[in-house]
Amino acid sequence: MNLGILVSGRGSNLQAIIEAIQKGILRNRIALVISDKEGAQAIERCEKYRLAHRVIKREDFKKKEDFELALAGALREAGVELVVLAGFMRVLSPLFLQSFPMKVINIHPSLTPAFRGLRAQGQALEYGARITGCTVHFVTEELDNGPVIAQACVPVLPEDSEETLSQRILEHEHRILPQVIKWISEGRLRVEGRKVWVEGARYGTLPFNPDLEDF
Ligand code: GRF
């Protein structure tokens, strides 16, 4: 499956996907990376690994609609079959999502539906949650609330700062995001409304639901 990856910043999740491909765990091709920010660290990674990449900025379009049409057009042109939001800091409208029905996934640093939106790790700390984590979900119109594909949980420690907690969650993001890409590419997801099951996966063991097989 050809991947299109949308980024806005550091790109460590992009890096995790690149490494999974290099190790031969993922058999995908990164057809295009799009950043909505000039100078994002993710772009340096694209240059390093010679990945096709473009910068498409919201500010360059009067209407959000036109920005999204440009994104969808570029992805289509590159032959993208699965769109991965990996730290893409914008909410996509139905207009974009209709171009890739059930083919857009996002990684979010909390156990959704808790702590959606910005600074999810900080929200978990401030709330006093003892457990948080990360979620890979299908993207729908509702912010960070599409059907959950995989989650990993992470304890919140008394000495945690937003940075230490974010770092601990990030290690799990780098596992569950490539794993979900693999499951989707293998055609193993079964979606029933909001419920998503992975064919042949082992369920019921913490901290992963379902058990990860490759990461
Ligand atoms: C990650 O924490 C991801 O969950 C959130 O944005 C951050 C992106 O990090 N959506 P990176 O750019 O992949 O390093």
JSON list of C-alpha atoms and ligand atoms in Angstrom, two decimals:
[
{"chain": "A", "resi": 1, "resn": "MET", "atom": "CA", "xyz": [0.00, 0.00, 0.00]},
{"chain": "A", "resi": 2, "resn": "ASN", "atom": "CA", "xyz": [1.26, 3.43, -0.92]},
{"chain": "A", "resi": 3, "resn": "LEU", "atom": "CA", "xyz": [1.39, 5.73, 2.07]},
{"chain": "A", "resi": 4, "resn": "GLY", "atom": "CA", "xyz": [0.83, 9.46, 2.21]},
{"chain": "A", "resi": 5, "resn": "ILE", "atom": "CA", "xyz": [2.06, 10.95, 5.47]},
{"chain": "A", "resi": 6, "resn": "LEU", "atom": "CA", "xyz": [0.95, 14.34, 6.73]},
{"chain": "A", "resi": 7, "resn": "VAL", "atom": "CA", "xyz": [3.19, 16.08, 9.25]},
{"chain": "A", "resi": 8, "resn": "SER", "atom": "CA", "xyz": [3.63, 19.46, 10.92]},
{"chain": "A", "resi": 9, "resn": "GLY", "atom": "CA", "xyz": [6.72, 19.13, 13.08]},
{"chain": "A", "resi": 10, "resn": "ARG", "atom": "CA", "xyz": [9.37, 16.82, 14.46]},
{"chain": "A", "resi": 11, "resn": "GLY", "atom": "CA", "xyz": [8.41, 13.73, 12.49]},
{"chain": "A", "resi": 12, "resn": "SER", "atom": "CA", "xyz": [9.50, 11.04, 14.95]},
{"chain": "A", "resi": 13, "resn": "ASN", "atom": "CA", "xyz": [6.48, 8.93, 13.99]},
{"chain": "A", "resi": 14, "resn": "LEU", "atom": "CA", "xyz": [7.44, 9.35, 10.35]},
{"chain": "A", "resi": 15, "resn": "GLN", "atom": "CA", "xyz": [10.91, 8.13, 11.34]},
{"chain": "A", "resi": 16, "resn": "ALA", "atom": "CA", "xyz": [9.39, 5.05, 13.01]},
{"chain": "A", "resi": 17, "resn": "ILE", "atom": "CA", "xyz": [7.56, 4.22, 9.76]},
{"chain": "A", "resi": 18, "resn": "ILE", "atom": "CA", "xyz": [10.73, 4.74, 7.71]},
{"chain": "A", "resi": 19, "resn": "GLU", "atom": "CA", "xyz": [12.66, 2.40, 10.01]},
{"chain": "A", "resi": 20, "resn": "ALA", "atom": "CA", "xyz": [9.96, -0.27, 9.91]},
{"chain": "A", "resi": 21, "resn": "ILE", "atom": "CA", "xyz": [10.14, -0.19, 6.11]},
{"chain": "A", "resi": 22, "resn": "GLN", "atom": "CA", "xyz": [13.93, -0.34, 6.17]},
{"chain": "A", "resi": 23, "resn": "LYS", "atom": "CA", "xyz": [13.84, -3.34, 8.50]},
{"chain": "A", "resi": 24, "resn": "GLY", "atom": "CA", "xyz": [11.43, -5.07, 6.12]},
{"chain": "A", "resi": 25, "resn": "ILE", "atom": "CA", "xyz": [8.66, -5.25, 8.73]},
{"chain": "A", "resi": 26, "resn": "LEU", "atom": "CA", "xyz": [6.49, -2.95, 6.64]},
{"chain": "A", "resi": 27, "resn": "ARG", "atom": "CA", "xyz": [6.28, -3.54, 2.93]},
{"chain": "A", "resi": 28, "resn": "ASN", "atom": "CA", "xyz": [4.77, -0.16, 2.19]},
{"chain": "A", "resi": 29, "resn": "ARG", "atom": "CA", "xyz": [6.11, 2.61, 0.07]},
{"chain": "A", "resi": 30, "resn": "ILE", "atom": "CA", "xyz": [6.03, 6.20, 1.29]},
{"chain": "A", "resi": 31, "resn": "ALA", "atom": "CA", "xyz": [4.66, 7.82, -1.86]},
{"chain": "A", "resi": 32, "resn": "LEU", "atom": "CA", "xyz": [4.48, 11.36, -0.48]},
{"chain": "A", "resi": 33, "resn": "VAL", "atom": "CA", "xyz": [5.05, 13.30, 2.73]},
{"chain": "A", "resi": 34, "resn": "ILE", "atom": "CA", "xyz": [3.24, 16.60, 3.04]},
{"chain": "A", "resi": 35, "resn": "SER", "atom": "CA", "xyz": [4.11, 19.18, 5.68]},
{"chain": "A", "resi": 36, "resn": "ASP", "atom": "CA", "xyz": [1.92, 22.18, 6.32]},
{"chain": "A", "resi": 37, "resn": "LYS", "atom": "CA", "xyz": [4.91, 23.91, 7.94]},
{"chain": "A", "resi": 38, "resn": "GLU", "atom": "CA", "xyz": [8.02, 25.14, 6.26]},
{"chain": "A", "resi": 39, "resn": "GLY", "atom": "CA", "xyz": [11.23, 24.14, 8.06]},
{"chain": "A", "resi": 40, "resn": "ALA", "atom": "CA", "xyz": [9.64, 21.24, 9.94]},
{"chain": "A", "resi": 41, "resn": "GLN", "atom": "CA", "xyz": [12.16, 18.69, 11.22]},
{"chain": "A", "resi": 42, "resn": "ALA", "atom": "CA", "xyz": [10.11, 16.06, 9.40]},
{"chain": "A", "resi": 43, "resn": "ILE", "atom": "CA", "xyz": [11.22, 17.63, 6.10]},
{"chain": "A", "resi": 44, "resn": "GLU", "atom": "CA", "xyz": [14.88, 17.13, 7.03]},
{"chain": "A", "resi": 45, "resn": "ARG", "atom": "CA", "xyz": [14.09, 13.45, 7.52]},
{"chain": "A", "resi": 46, "resn": "CYS", "atom": "CA", "xyz": [12.50, 13.34, 4.04]},
{"chain": "A", "resi": 47, "resn": "GLU", "atom": "CA", "xyz": [15.64, 14.86, 2.57]},
{"chain": "A", "resi": 48, "resn": "LYS", "atom": "CA", "xyz": [17.88, 12.43, 4.45]},
{"chain": "A", "resi": 49, "resn": "TYR", "atom": "CA", "xyz": [15.94, 9.41, 3.21]},
{"chain": "A", "resi": 50, "resn": "ARG", "atom": "CA", "xyz": [15.15, 10.90, -0.22]},
{"chain": "A", "resi": 51, "resn": "LEU", "atom": "CA", "xyz": [11.41, 10.71, 0.23]},
{"chain": "A", "resi": 52, "resn": "ALA", "atom": "CA", "xyz": [9.08, 12.62, -2.07]},
{"chain": "A", "resi": 53, "resn": "HIS", "atom": "CA", "xyz": [7.82, 15.56, -0.06]},
{"chain": "A", "resi": 54, "resn": "ARG", "atom": "CA", "xyz": [5.94, 18.81, -0.42]},
{"chain": "A", "resi": 55, "resn": "VAL", "atom": "CA", "xyz": [5.08, 21.77, 1.73]},
{"chain": "A", "resi": 56, "resn": "ILE", "atom": "CA", "xyz": [1.45, 22.82, 1.37]},
{"chain": "A", "resi": 57, "resn": "LYS", "atom": "CA", "xyz": [0.56, 25.66, 3.72]},
{"chain": "A", "resi": 58, "resn": "ARG", "atom": "CA", "xyz": [-2.90, 26.68, 4.86]},
{"chain": "A", "resi": 59, "resn": "GLU", "atom": "CA", "xyz": [-1.90, 30.35, 4.64]},
{"chain": "A", "resi": 60, "resn": "ASP", "atom": "CA", "xyz": [-1.41, 30.04, 0.91]},
{"chain": "A", "resi": 61, "resn": "PHE", "atom": "CA", "xyz": [-5.12, 29.45, 0.39]},
{"chain": "A", "resi": 62, "resn": "LYS", "atom": "CA", "xyz": [-8.02, 31.78, 1.11]},
{"chain": "A", "resi": 63, "resn": "LYS", "atom": "CA", "xyz": [-10.39, 28.96, 1.91]},
{"chain": "A", "resi": 64, "resn": "LYS", "atom": "CA", "xyz": [-9.77, 25.84, 3.97]},
{"chain": "A", "resi": 65, "resn": "GLU", "atom": "CA", "xyz": [-11.65, 23.99, 1.25]},
{"chain": "A", "resi": 66, "resn": "ASP", "atom": "CA", "xyz": [-9.03, 24.88, -1.35]},
{"chain": "A", "resi": 67, "resn": "PHE", "atom": "CA", "xyz": [-6.20, 23.92, 0.99]},
{"chain": "A", "resi": 68, "resn": "GLU", "atom": "CA", "xyz": [-7.77, 20.51, 1.50]},
{"chain": "A", "resi": 69, "resn": "LEU", "atom": "CA", "xyz": [-8.42, 20.03, -2.21]},
{"chain": "A", "resi": 70, "resn": "ALA", "atom": "CA", "xyz": [-4.74, 20.74, -2.80]},
{"chain": "A", "resi": 71, "resn": "LEU", "atom": "CA", "xyz": [-3.76, 18.15, -0.16]},
{"chain": "A", "resi": 72, "resn": "ALA", "atom": "CA", "xyz": [-6.13, 15.52, -1.57]},
{"chain": "A", "resi": 73, "resn": "GLY", "atom": "CA", "xyz": [-5.03, 16.26, -5.14]},
{"chain": "A", "resi": 74, "resn": "ALA", "atom": "CA", "xyz": [-1.35, 15.88, -4.32]},
{"chain": "A", "resi": 75, "resn": "LEU", "atom": "CA", "xyz": [-1.97, 12.62, -2.47]},
{"chain": "A", "resi": 76, "resn": "ARG", "atom": "CA", "xyz": [-4.09, 11.21, -5.29]},
{"chain": "A", "resi": 77, "resn": "GLU", "atom": "CA", "xyz": [-1.53, 12.22, -7.88]},
{"chain": "A", "resi": 78, "resn": "ALA", "atom": "CA", "xyz": [1.14, 10.37, -5.90]},
{"chain": "A", "resi": 79, "resn": "GLY", "atom": "CA", "xyz": [-1.02, 7.23, -5.88]},
{"chain": "A", "resi": 80, "resn": "VAL", "atom": "CA", "xyz": [-1.58, 7.29, -2.12]},
{"chain": "A", "resi": 81, "resn": "GLU", "atom": "CA", "xyz": [-3.85, 4.55, -0.77]},
{"chain": "A", "resi": 82, "resn": "LEU", "atom": "CA", "xyz": [-3.58, 5.18, 2.97]},
{"chain": "A", "resi": 83, "resn": "VAL", "atom": "CA", "xyz": [-3.21, 8.60, 4.57]},
{"chain": "A", "resi": 84, "resn": "VAL", "atom": "CA", "xyz": [-1.37, 8.70, 7.89]},
{"chain": "A", "resi": 85, "resn": "LEU", "atom": "CA", "xyz": [-1.59, 11.78, 10.09]},
{"chain": "A", "resi": 86, "resn": "ALA", "atom": "CA", "xyz": [1.65, 11.70, 12.04]},
{"chain": "A", "resi": 87, "resn": "GLY", "atom": "CA", "xyz": [1.71, 14.86, 14.11]},
{"chain": "A", "resi": 88, "resn": "PHE", "atom": "CA", "xyz": [-0.36, 16.82, 11.61]},
{"chain": "A", "resi": 89, "resn": "MET", "atom": "CA", "xyz": [-1.72, 19.73, 13.59]},
{"chain": "A", "resi": 90, "resn": "ARG", "atom": "CA", "xyz": [-4.86, 20.47, 11.59]},
{"chain": "A", "resi": 91, "resn": "VAL", "atom": "CA", "xyz": [-8.42, 19.23, 11.64]},
{"chain": "A", "resi": 92, "resn": "LEU", "atom": "CA", "xyz": [-9.51, 17.84, 8.29]},
{"chain": "A", "resi": 93, "resn": "SER", "atom": "CA", "xyz": [-13.05, 18.41, 7.11]},
{"chain": "A", "resi": 94, "resn": "PRO", "atom": "CA", "xyz": [-15.44, 15.89, 5.52]},
{"chain": "A", "resi": 95, "resn": "LEU", "atom": "CA", "xyz": [-14.45, 17.30, 2.15]},
{"chain": "A", "resi": 96, "resn": "PHE", "atom": "CA", "xyz": [-10.98, 15.81, 2.53]},
{"chain": "A", "resi": 97, "resn": "LEU", "atom": "CA", "xyz": [-12.12, 12.68, 4.32]},
{"chain": "A", "resi": 98, "resn": "GLN", "atom": "CA", "xyz": [-14.58, 11.82, 1.54]},
{"chain": "A", "resi": 99, "resn": "SER", "atom": "CA", "xyz": [-11.64, 11.57, -0.86]},
{"chain": "A", "resi": 100, "resn": "PHE", "atom": "CA", "xyz": [-10.17, 8.74, 1.26]},
{"chain": "A", "resi": 101, "resn": "PRO", "atom": "CA", "xyz": [-13.09, 7.02, 3.01]},
{"chain": "A", "resi": 102, "resn": "MET", "atom": "CA", "xyz": [-11.86, 4.96, 6.00]},
{"chain": "A", "resi": 103, "resn": "LYS", "atom": "CA", "xyz": [-8.37, 5.40, 4.66]},
{"chain": "A", "resi": 104, "resn": "VAL", "atom": "CA", "xyz": [-7.15, 8.18, 6.97]},
{"chain": "A", "resi": 105, "resn": "ILE", "atom": "CA", "xyz": [-5.63, 7.29, 10.34]},
{"chain": "A", "resi": 106, "resn": "ASN", "atom": "CA", "xyz": [-4.20, 9.42, 13.13]},
{"chain": "A", "resi": 107, "resn": "ILE", "atom": "CA", "xyz": [-1.96, 8.88, 16.14]},
{"chain": "A", "resi": 108, "resn": "HIS", "atom": "CA", "xyz": [-3.03, 10.72, 19.29]},
{"chain": "A", "resi": 109, "resn": "PRO", "atom": "CA", "xyz": [-1.10, 10.78, 22.59]},
{"chain": "A", "resi": 110, "resn": "SER", "atom": "CA", "xyz": [-3.92, 9.76, 24.94]},
{"chain": "A", "resi": 111, "resn": "LEU", "atom": "CA", "xyz": [-6.36, 6.93, 25.38]},
{"chain": "A", "resi": 112, "resn": "THR", "atom": "CA", "xyz": [-9.28, 8.42, 23.47]},
{"chain": "A", "resi": 113, "resn": "PRO", "atom": "CA", "xyz": [-11.95, 9.52, 24.16]},
{"chain": "A", "resi": 114, "resn": "ALA", "atom": "CA", "xyz": [-10.03, 10.98, 27.12]},
{"chain": "A", "resi": 115, "resn": "PHE", "atom": "CA", "xyz": [-7.88, 14.06, 26.61]},
{"chain": "A", "resi": 116, "resn": "ARG", "atom": "CA", "xyz": [-8.59, 14.89, 23.02]},
{"chain": "A", "resi": 117, "resn": "GLY", "atom": "CA", "xyz": [-7.13, 17.96, 21.33]},
{"chain": "A", "resi": 118, "resn": "LEU", "atom": "CA", "xyz": [-3.90, 19.76, 22.10]},
{"chain": "A", "resi": 119, "resn": "ARG", "atom": "CA", "xyz": [-1.46, 18.94, 24.92]},
{"chain": "A", "resi": 120, "resn": "ALA", "atom": "CA", "xyz": [-3.10, 15.58, 25.62]},
{"chain": "A", "resi": 121, "resn": "GLN", "atom": "CA", "xyz": [-0.19, 14.52, 27.84]},
{"chain": "A", "resi": 122, "resn": "GLY", "atom": "CA", "xyz": [-0.41, 17.75, 29.87]},
{"chain": "A", "resi": 123, "resn": "GLN", "atom": "CA", "xyz": [-4.18, 17.30, 30.17]},
{"chain": "A", "resi": 124, "resn": "ALA", "atom": "CA", "xyz": [-3.67, 13.80, 31.59]},
{"chain": "A", "resi": 125, "resn": "LEU", "atom": "CA", "xyz": [-1.13, 15.10, 34.13]},
{"chain": "A", "resi": 126, "resn": "GLU", "atom": "CA", "xyz": [-3.32, 18.02, 35.19]},
{"chain": "A", "resi": 127, "resn": "TYR", "atom": "CA", "xyz": [-6.35, 15.78, 35.51]},
{"chain": "A", "resi": 128, "resn": "GLY", "atom": "CA", "xyz": [-4.45, 13.42, 37.80]},
{"chain": "A", "resi": 129, "resn": "ALA", "atom": "CA", "xyz": [-4.93, 10.36, 35.59]},
{"chain": "A", "resi": 130, "resn": "ARG", "atom": "CA", "xyz": [-2.86, 7.38, 36.72]},
{"chain": "A", "resi": 131, "resn": "ILE", "atom": "CA", "xyz": [-2.89, 5.76, 33.31]},
{"chain": "A", "resi": 132, "resn": "THR", "atom": "CA", "xyz": [-2.79, 7.35, 29.90]},
{"chain": "A", "resi": 133, "resn": "GLY", "atom": "CA", "xyz": [-1.30, 6.25, 26.59]},
{"chain": "A", "resi": 134, "resn": "CYS", "atom": "CA", "xyz": [-1.79, 6.60, 22.88]},
{"chain": "A", "resi": 135, "resn": "THR", "atom": "CA", "xyz": [-4.36, 5.70, 20.27]},
{"chain": "A", "resi": 136, "resn": "VAL", "atom": "CA", "xyz": [-4.37, 5.04, 16.56]},
{"chain": "A", "resi": 137, "resn": "HIS", "atom": "CA", "xyz": [-7.82, 5.74, 15.19]},
{"chain": "A", "resi": 138, "resn": "PHE", "atom": "CA", "xyz": [-9.66, 6.32, 11.95]},
{"chain": "A", "resi": 139, "resn": "VAL", "atom": "CA", "xyz": [-10.11, 9.99, 11.31]},
{"chain": "A", "resi": 140, "resn": "THR", "atom": "CA", "xyz": [-13.67, 11.25, 11.28]},
{"chain": "A", "resi": 141, "resn": "GLU", "atom": "CA", "xyz": [-15.09, 14.76, 11.46]},
{"chain": "A", "resi": 142, "resn": "GLU", "atom": "CA", "xyz": [-14.91, 14.69, 15.24]},
{"chain": "A", "resi": 143, "resn": "LEU", "atom": "CA", "xyz": [-11.53, 15.74, 16.61]},
{"chain": "A", "resi": 144, "resn": "ASP", "atom": "CA", "xyz": [-9.45, 12.78, 17.85]},
{"chain": "A", "resi": 145, "resn": "ASN", "atom": "CA", "xyz": [-12.54, 10.63, 18.23]},
{"chain": "A", "resi": 146, "resn": "GLY", "atom": "CA", "xyz": [-12.80, 8.24, 15.29]},
{"chain": "A", "resi": 147, "resn": "PRO", "atom": "CA", "xyz": [-13.09, 4.46, 15.73]},
{"chain": "A", "resi": 148, "resn": "VAL", "atom": "CA", "xyz": [-10.15, 3.16, 17.77]},
{"chain": "A", "resi": 149, "resn": "ILE", "atom": "CA", "xyz": [-7.86, 0.70, 15.99]},
{"chain": "A", "resi": 150, "resn": "ALA", "atom": "CA", "xyz": [-5.17, 0.22, 18.64]},
{"chain": "A", "resi": 151, "resn": "GLN", "atom": "CA", "xyz": [-4.22, 1.68, 21.99]},
{"chain": "A", "resi": 152, "resn": "ALA", "atom": "CA", "xyz": [-1.27, 1.28, 24.30]},
{"chain": "A", "resi": 153, "resn": "CYS", "atom": "CA", "xyz": [-1.39, 2.36, 27.91]},
{"chain": "A", "resi": 154, "resn": "VAL", "atom": "CA", "xyz": [1.35, 4.07, 29.85]},
{"chain": "A", "resi": 155, "resn": "PRO", "atom": "CA", "xyz": [1.46, 4.78, 33.59]},
{"chain": "A", "resi": 156, "resn": "VAL", "atom": "CA", "xyz": [1.62, 8.35, 34.87]},
{"chain": "A", "resi": 157, "resn": "LEU", "atom": "CA", "xyz": [4.35, 8.51, 37.50]},
{"chain": "A", "resi": 158, "resn": "PRO", "atom": "CA", "xyz": [4.36, 10.90, 40.47]},
{"chain": "A", "resi": 159, "resn": "GLU", "atom": "CA", "xyz": [7.57, 12.54, 39.28]},
{"chain": "A", "resi": 160, "resn": "ASP", "atom": "CA", "xyz": [6.40, 12.97, 35.68]},
{"chain": "A", "resi": 161, "resn": "SER", "atom": "CA", "xyz": [6.61, 16.27, 33.88]},
{"chain": "A", "resi": 162, "resn": "GLU", "atom": "CA", "xyz": [4.79, 16.85, 30.61]},
{"chain": "A", "resi": 163, "resn": "GLU", "atom": "CA", "xyz": [8.09, 16.12, 28.85]},
{"chain": "A", "resi": 164, "resn": "THR", "atom": "CA", "xyz": [8.89, 12.82, 30.58]},
{"chain": "A", "resi": 165, "resn": "LEU", "atom": "CA", "xyz": [5.34, 11.57, 30.17]},
{"chain": "A", "resi": 166, "resn": "SER", "atom": "CA", "xyz": [5.28, 12.61, 26.49]},
{"chain": "A", "resi": 167, "resn": "GLN", "atom": "CA", "xyz": [8.54, 10.79, 25.90]},
{"chain": "A", "resi": 168, "resn": "ARG", "atom": "CA", "xyz": [7.28, 7.58, 27.52]},
{"chain": "A", "resi": 169, "resn": "ILE", "atom": "CA", "xyz": [4.08, 7.72, 25.47]},
{"chain": "A", "resi": 170, "resn": "LEU", "atom": "CA", "xyz": [6.04, 8.46, 22.29]},
{"chain": "A", "resi": 171, "resn": "GLU", "atom": "CA", "xyz": [7.91, 5.15, 22.54]},
{"chain": "A", "resi": 172, "resn": "HIS", "atom": "CA", "xyz": [4.56, 3.40, 22.30]},
{"chain": "A", "resi": 173, "resn": "GLU", "atom": "CA", "xyz": [3.35, 5.64, 19.48]},
{"chain": "A", "resi": 174, "resn": "HIS", "atom": "CA", "xyz": [6.33, 4.44, 17.50]},
{"chain": "A", "resi": 175, "resn": "ARG", "atom": "CA", "xyz": [5.16, 0.86, 17.99]},
{"chain": "A", "resi": 176, "resn": "ILE", "atom": "CA", "xyz": [1.42, 1.06, 17.49]},
{"chain": "A", "resi": 177, "resn": "LEU", "atom": "CA", "xyz": [1.39, 3.35, 14.45]},
{"chain": "A", "resi": 178, "resn": "PRO", "atom": "CA", "xyz": [3.55, 1.09, 12.21]},
{"chain": "A", "resi": 179, "resn": "GLN", "atom": "CA", "xyz": [1.71, -1.94, 13.57]},
{"chain": "A", "resi": 180, "resn": "VAL", "atom": "CA", "xyz": [-1.64, -0.53, 12.49]},
{"chain": "A", "resi": 181, "resn": "ILE", "atom": "CA", "xyz": [-0.26, 0.36, 9.06]},
{"chain": "A", "resi": 182, "resn": "LYS", "atom": "CA", "xyz": [0.82, -3.25, 8.75]},
{"chain": "A", "resi": 183, "resn": "TRP", "atom": "CA", "xyz": [-2.57, -4.61, 9.79]},
{"chain": "A", "resi": 184, "resn": "ILE", "atom": "CA", "xyz": [-4.38, -2.32, 7.35]},
{"chain": "A", "resi": 185, "resn": "SER", "atom": "CA", "xyz": [-1.99, -3.22, 4.54]},
{"chain": "A", "resi": 186, "resn": "GLU", "atom": "CA", "xyz": [-2.60, -6.89, 5.23]},
{"chain": "A", "resi": 187, "resn": "GLY", "atom": "CA", "xyz": [-6.36, -6.28, 4.99]},
{"chain": "A", "resi": 188, "resn": "ARG", "atom": "CA", "xyz": [-6.90, -7.53, 8.52]},
{"chain": "A", "resi": 189, "resn": "LEU", "atom": "CA", "xyz": [-9.21, -4.87, 9.94]},
{"chain": "A", "resi": 190, "resn": "ARG", "atom": "CA", "xyz": [-12.87, -5.60, 10.40]},
{"chain": "A", "resi": 191, "resn": "VAL", "atom": "CA", "xyz": [-14.92, -2.49, 11.08]},
{"chain": "A", "resi": 192, "resn": "GLU", "atom": "CA", "xyz": [-18.41, -2.67, 12.58]},
{"chain": "A", "resi": 193, "resn": "GLY", "atom": "CA", "xyz": [-19.60, 0.86, 13.25]},
{"chain": "A", "resi": 194, "resn": "ARG", "atom": "CA", "xyz": [-17.27, 2.22, 15.91]},
{"chain": "A", "resi": 195, "resn": "LYS", "atom": "CA", "xyz": [-15.77, -1.19, 16.65]},
{"chain": "A", "resi": 196, "resn": "VAL", "atom": "CA", "xyz": [-12.62, -2.26, 14.90]},
{"chain": "A", "resi": 197, "resn": "TRP", "atom": "CA", "xyz": [-11.19, -5.74, 15.22]},
{"chain": "A", "resi": 198, "resn": "VAL", "atom": "CA", "xyz": [-7.99, -7.17, 13.85]},
{"chain": "A", "resi": 199, "resn": "GLU", "atom": "CA", "xyz": [-8.40, -10.59, 12.24]},
{"chain": "A", "resi": 200, "resn": "GLY", "atom": "CA", "xyz": [-6.25, -13.19, 13.94]},
{"chain": "A", "resi": 201, "resn": "ALA", "atom": "CA", "xyz": [-4.99, -10.88, 16.69]},
{"chain": "A", "resi": 202, "resn": "ARG", "atom": "CA", "xyz": [-4.68, -11.94, 20.30]},
{"chain": "A", "resi": 203, "resn": "TYR", "atom": "CA", "xyz": [-6.86, -9.77, 22.52]},
{"chain": "A", "resi": 204, "resn": "GLY", "atom": "CA", "xyz": [-7.07, -9.26, 26.22]},
{"chain": "A", "resi": 205, "resn": "THR", "atom": "CA", "xyz": [-3.48, -8.79, 27.34]},
{"chain": "A", "resi": 206, "resn": "LEU", "atom": "CA", "xyz": [-2.36, -5.51, 28.79]},
{"chain": "A", "resi": 207, "resn": "PRO", "atom": "CA", "xyz": [-0.69, -3.18, 28.02]},
{"chain": "A", "resi": 208, "resn": "PHE", "atom": "CA", "xyz": [-1.63, -3.72, 24.41]},
{"chain": "A", "resi": 209, "resn": "ASN", "atom": "CA", "xyz": [-5.06, -4.19, 23.03]},
{"chain": "A", "resi": 210, "resn": "PRO", "atom": "CA", "xyz": [-4.73, -6.19, 20.87]},
{"chain": "A", "resi": 211, "resn": "ASP", "atom": "CA", "xyz": [-1.29, -7.68, 21.36]},
{"chain": "A", "resi": 212, "resn": "LEU", "atom": "CA", "xyz": [1.20, -6.22, 18.95]},
{"chain": "A", "resi": 213, "resn": "GLU", "atom": "CA", "xyz": [2.79, -8.79, 16.74]},
{"chain": "A", "resi": 214, "resn": "ASP", "atom": "CA", "xyz": [5.67, -7.00, 15.10]},
{"chain": "A", "resi": 215, "resn": "PHE", "atom": "CA", "xyz": [6.69, -4.06, 17.27]},
{"chain": "B", "resi": 1, "resn": "GRF", "atom": "C1", "xyz": [2.84, 12.92, 18.66]},
{"chain": "B", "resi": 1, "resn": "GRF", "atom": "O1", "xyz": [2.81, 12.96, 20.05]},
{"chain": "B", "resi": 1, "resn": "GRF", "atom": "C2", "xyz": [1.49, 12.55, 18.10]},
{"chain": "B", "resi": 1, "resn": "GRF", "atom": "O2", "xyz": [0.78, 11.67, 18.92]},
{"chain": "B", "resi": 1, "resn": "GRF", "atom": "C3", "xyz": [0.78, 13.88, 18.07]},
{"chain": "B", "resi": 1, "resn": "GRF", "atom": "O3", "xyz": [1.78, 14.80, 17.69]},
{"chain": "B", "resi": 1, "resn": "GRF", "atom": "C4", "xyz": [3.06, 14.30, 18.06]},
{"chain": "B", "resi": 1, "resn": "GRF", "atom": "C5", "xyz": [3.88, 14.23, 16.82]},
{"chain": "B", "resi": 1, "resn": "GRF", "atom": "O4", "xyz": [5.20, 13.85, 17.05]},
{"chain": "B", "resi": 1, "resn": "GRF", "atom": "N1", "xyz": [-0.36, 13.83, 17.19]},
{"chain": "B", "resi": 1, "resn": "GRF", "atom": "P1", "xyz": [6.18, 13.58, 15.85]},
{"chain": "B", "resi": 1, "resn": "GRF", "atom": "O5", "xyz": [6.11, 14.80, 14.93]},
{"chain": "B", "resi": 1, "resn": "GRF", "atom": "O6", "xyz": [5.74, 12.33, 15.14]},
{"chain": "B", "resi": 1, "resn": "GRF", "atom": "O7", "xyz": [7.54, 13.44, 16.46]}
]
